[in-house]
mmCIF file of C-alpha atoms in Angstrom:
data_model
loop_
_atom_site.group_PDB
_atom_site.id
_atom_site.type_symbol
_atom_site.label_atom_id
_atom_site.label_comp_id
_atom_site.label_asym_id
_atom_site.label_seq_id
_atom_site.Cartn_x
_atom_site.Cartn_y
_atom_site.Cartn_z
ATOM 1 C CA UNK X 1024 112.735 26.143 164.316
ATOM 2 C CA UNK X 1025 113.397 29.499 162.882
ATOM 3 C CA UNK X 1026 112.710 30.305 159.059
ATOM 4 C CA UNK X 1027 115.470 31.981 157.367
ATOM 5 C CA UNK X 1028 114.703 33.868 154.536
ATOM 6 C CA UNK X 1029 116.667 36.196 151.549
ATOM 7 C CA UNK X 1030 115.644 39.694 151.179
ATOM 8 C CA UNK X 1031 114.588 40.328 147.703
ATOM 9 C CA UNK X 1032 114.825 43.945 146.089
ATOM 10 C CA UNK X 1033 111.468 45.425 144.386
ATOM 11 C CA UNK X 1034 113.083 44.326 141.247
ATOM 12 C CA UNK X 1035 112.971 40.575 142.933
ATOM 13 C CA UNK X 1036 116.770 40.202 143.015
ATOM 14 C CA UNK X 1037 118.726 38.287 145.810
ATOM 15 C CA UNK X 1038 121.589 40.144 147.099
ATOM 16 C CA UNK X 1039 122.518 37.308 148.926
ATOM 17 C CA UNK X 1040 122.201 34.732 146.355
ATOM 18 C CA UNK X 1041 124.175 36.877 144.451
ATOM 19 C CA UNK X 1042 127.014 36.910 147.310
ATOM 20 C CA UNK X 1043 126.780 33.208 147.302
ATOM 21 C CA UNK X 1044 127.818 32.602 143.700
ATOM 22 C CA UNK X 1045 130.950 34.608 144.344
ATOM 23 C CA UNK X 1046 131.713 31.603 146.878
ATOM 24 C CA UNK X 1047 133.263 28.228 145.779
ATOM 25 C CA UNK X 1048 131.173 25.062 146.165
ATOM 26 C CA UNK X 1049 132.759 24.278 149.636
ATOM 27 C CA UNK X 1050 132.647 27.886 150.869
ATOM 28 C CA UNK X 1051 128.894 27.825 149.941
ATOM 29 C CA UNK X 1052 128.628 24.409 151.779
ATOM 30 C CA UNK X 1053 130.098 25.818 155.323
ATOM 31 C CA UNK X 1054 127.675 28.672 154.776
ATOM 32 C CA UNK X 1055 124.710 26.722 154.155
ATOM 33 C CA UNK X 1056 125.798 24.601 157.587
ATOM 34 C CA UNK X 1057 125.933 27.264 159.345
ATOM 35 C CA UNK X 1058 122.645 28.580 158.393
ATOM 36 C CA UNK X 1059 121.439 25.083 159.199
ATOM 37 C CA UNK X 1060 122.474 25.739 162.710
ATOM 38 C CA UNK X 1061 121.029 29.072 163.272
ATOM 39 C CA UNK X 1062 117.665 27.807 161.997
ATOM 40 C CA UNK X 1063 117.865 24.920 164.414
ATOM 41 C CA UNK X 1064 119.456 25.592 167.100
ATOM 42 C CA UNK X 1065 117.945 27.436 170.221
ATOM 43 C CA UNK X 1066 119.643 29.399 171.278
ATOM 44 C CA UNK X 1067 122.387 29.439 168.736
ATOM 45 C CA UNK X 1068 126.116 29.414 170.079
ATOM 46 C CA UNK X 1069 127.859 33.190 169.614
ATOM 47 C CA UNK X 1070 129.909 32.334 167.376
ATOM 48 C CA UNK X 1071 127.462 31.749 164.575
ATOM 49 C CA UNK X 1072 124.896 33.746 165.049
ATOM 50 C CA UNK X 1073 125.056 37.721 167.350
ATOM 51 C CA UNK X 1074 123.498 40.722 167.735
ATOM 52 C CA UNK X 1075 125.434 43.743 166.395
ATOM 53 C CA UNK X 1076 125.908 46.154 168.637
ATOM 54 C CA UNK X 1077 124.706 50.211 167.700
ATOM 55 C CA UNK X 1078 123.069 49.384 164.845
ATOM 56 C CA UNK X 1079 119.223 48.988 164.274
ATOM 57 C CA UNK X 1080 118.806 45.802 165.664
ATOM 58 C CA UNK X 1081 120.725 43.744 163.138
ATOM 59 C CA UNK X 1082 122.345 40.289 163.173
ATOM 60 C CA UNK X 1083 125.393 38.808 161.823
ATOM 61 C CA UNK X 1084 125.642 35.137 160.869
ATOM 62 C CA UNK X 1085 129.361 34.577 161.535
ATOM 63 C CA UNK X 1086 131.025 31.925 159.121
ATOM 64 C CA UNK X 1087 134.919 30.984 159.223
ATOM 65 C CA UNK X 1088 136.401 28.534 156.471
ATOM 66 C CA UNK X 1089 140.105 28.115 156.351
ATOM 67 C CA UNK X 1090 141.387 31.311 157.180
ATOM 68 C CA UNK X 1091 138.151 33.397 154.957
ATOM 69 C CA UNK X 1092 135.447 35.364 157.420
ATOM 70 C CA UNK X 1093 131.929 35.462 155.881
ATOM 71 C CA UNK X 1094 129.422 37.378 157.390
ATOM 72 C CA UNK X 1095 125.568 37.382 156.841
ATOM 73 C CA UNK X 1096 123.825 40.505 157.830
ATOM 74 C CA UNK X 1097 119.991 40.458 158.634
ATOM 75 C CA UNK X 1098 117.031 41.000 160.788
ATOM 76 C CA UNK X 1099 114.593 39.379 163.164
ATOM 77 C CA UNK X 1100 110.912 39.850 161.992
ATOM 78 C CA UNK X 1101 108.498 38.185 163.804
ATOM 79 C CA UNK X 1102 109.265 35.417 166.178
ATOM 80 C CA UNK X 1103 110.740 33.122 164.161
ATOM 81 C CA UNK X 1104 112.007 34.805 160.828
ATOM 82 C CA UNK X 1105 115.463 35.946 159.954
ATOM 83 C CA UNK X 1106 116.036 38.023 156.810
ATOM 84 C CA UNK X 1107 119.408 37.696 155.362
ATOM 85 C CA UNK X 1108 119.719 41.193 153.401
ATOM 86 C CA UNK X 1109 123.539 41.085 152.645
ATOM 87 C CA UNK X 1110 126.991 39.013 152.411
ATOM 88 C CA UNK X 1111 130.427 39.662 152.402
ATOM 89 C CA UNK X 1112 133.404 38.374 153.093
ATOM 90 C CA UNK X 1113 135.156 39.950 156.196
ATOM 91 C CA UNK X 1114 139.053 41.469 156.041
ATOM 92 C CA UNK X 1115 139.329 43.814 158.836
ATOM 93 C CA UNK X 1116 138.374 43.325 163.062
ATOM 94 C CA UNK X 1117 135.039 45.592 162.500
ATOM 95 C CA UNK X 1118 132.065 44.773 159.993
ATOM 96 C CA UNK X 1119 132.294 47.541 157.510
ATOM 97 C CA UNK X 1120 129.868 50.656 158.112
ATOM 98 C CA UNK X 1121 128.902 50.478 154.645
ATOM 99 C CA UNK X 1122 127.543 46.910 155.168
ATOM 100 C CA UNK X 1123 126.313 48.002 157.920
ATOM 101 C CA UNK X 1124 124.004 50.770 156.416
ATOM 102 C CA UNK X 1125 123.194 48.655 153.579
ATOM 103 C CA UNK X 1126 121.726 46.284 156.307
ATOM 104 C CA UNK X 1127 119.723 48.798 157.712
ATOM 105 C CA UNK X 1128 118.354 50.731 154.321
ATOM 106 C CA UNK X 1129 117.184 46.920 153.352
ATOM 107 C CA UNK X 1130 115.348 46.265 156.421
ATOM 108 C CA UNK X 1131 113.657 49.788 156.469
ATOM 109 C CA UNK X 1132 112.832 48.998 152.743
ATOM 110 C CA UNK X 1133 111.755 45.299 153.332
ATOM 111 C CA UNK X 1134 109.565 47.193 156.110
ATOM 112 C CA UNK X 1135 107.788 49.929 153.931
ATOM 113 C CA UNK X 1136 107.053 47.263 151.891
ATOM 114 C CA UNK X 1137 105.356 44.932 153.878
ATOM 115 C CA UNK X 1138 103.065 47.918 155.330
ATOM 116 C CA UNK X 1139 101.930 48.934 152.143
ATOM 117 C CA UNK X 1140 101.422 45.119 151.299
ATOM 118 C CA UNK X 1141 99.496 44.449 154.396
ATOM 119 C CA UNK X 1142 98.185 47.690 154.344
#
């Protein structure tokens, strides 16, 4: 079973919690099954869970509710842990480049500061 965790900004903000109270209750819900899958399943099906493609090895957690696409962007650390760094919810075929680079800037910070942490 994978762990799924939020990233947190130095400050100790949740960008994705913060994405999540933008949802309604039953938007939230799907999400939450969905992340239910992706921690349990393995592997996980496609269309929940993929590997972006030209990016720095990010993920997207791939949610659809009635017409409304959701996506999760994170990372793999480790074997078994998947940071969630950013939400949004999707309007156009391609994942935005800014979401994209937000992705990435998160994971390189989450990074740097689990070096210095672990020194």
């Amino acid at each position: 079973m994978k762990r799924i965790d939020f990233y947190k900004t130095a400050s100790g903000g949740s960008p994705v919690e913060e994405f999540f109270d933008t949802l309604s209750d039953n938007q939230v819900s799907k999400v939450l099954w969905v992340l239910k899958l992706v921690r349990e399943l393995d592997p996980v099906p496609s269309q929940y869970f993929t590997k972006l493609v030209n990016t720095d090895d990010l993920w997207e957690v791939r949610v659809q509710m009635a017409g409304n696409i959701f996506r999760l962007l994170g990372f793999i650390e480790g074997d078994r842990i998947v940071i969630l760094t950013n939400g949004f919810q999707k309007k156009t075929q391609k994942t935005p480049k800014r979401e994209i680079e937000l992705a990435e800037a998160r994971k390189r910070e989450h990074q740097s500061r689990e070096e210095t942490k672990n020194g």
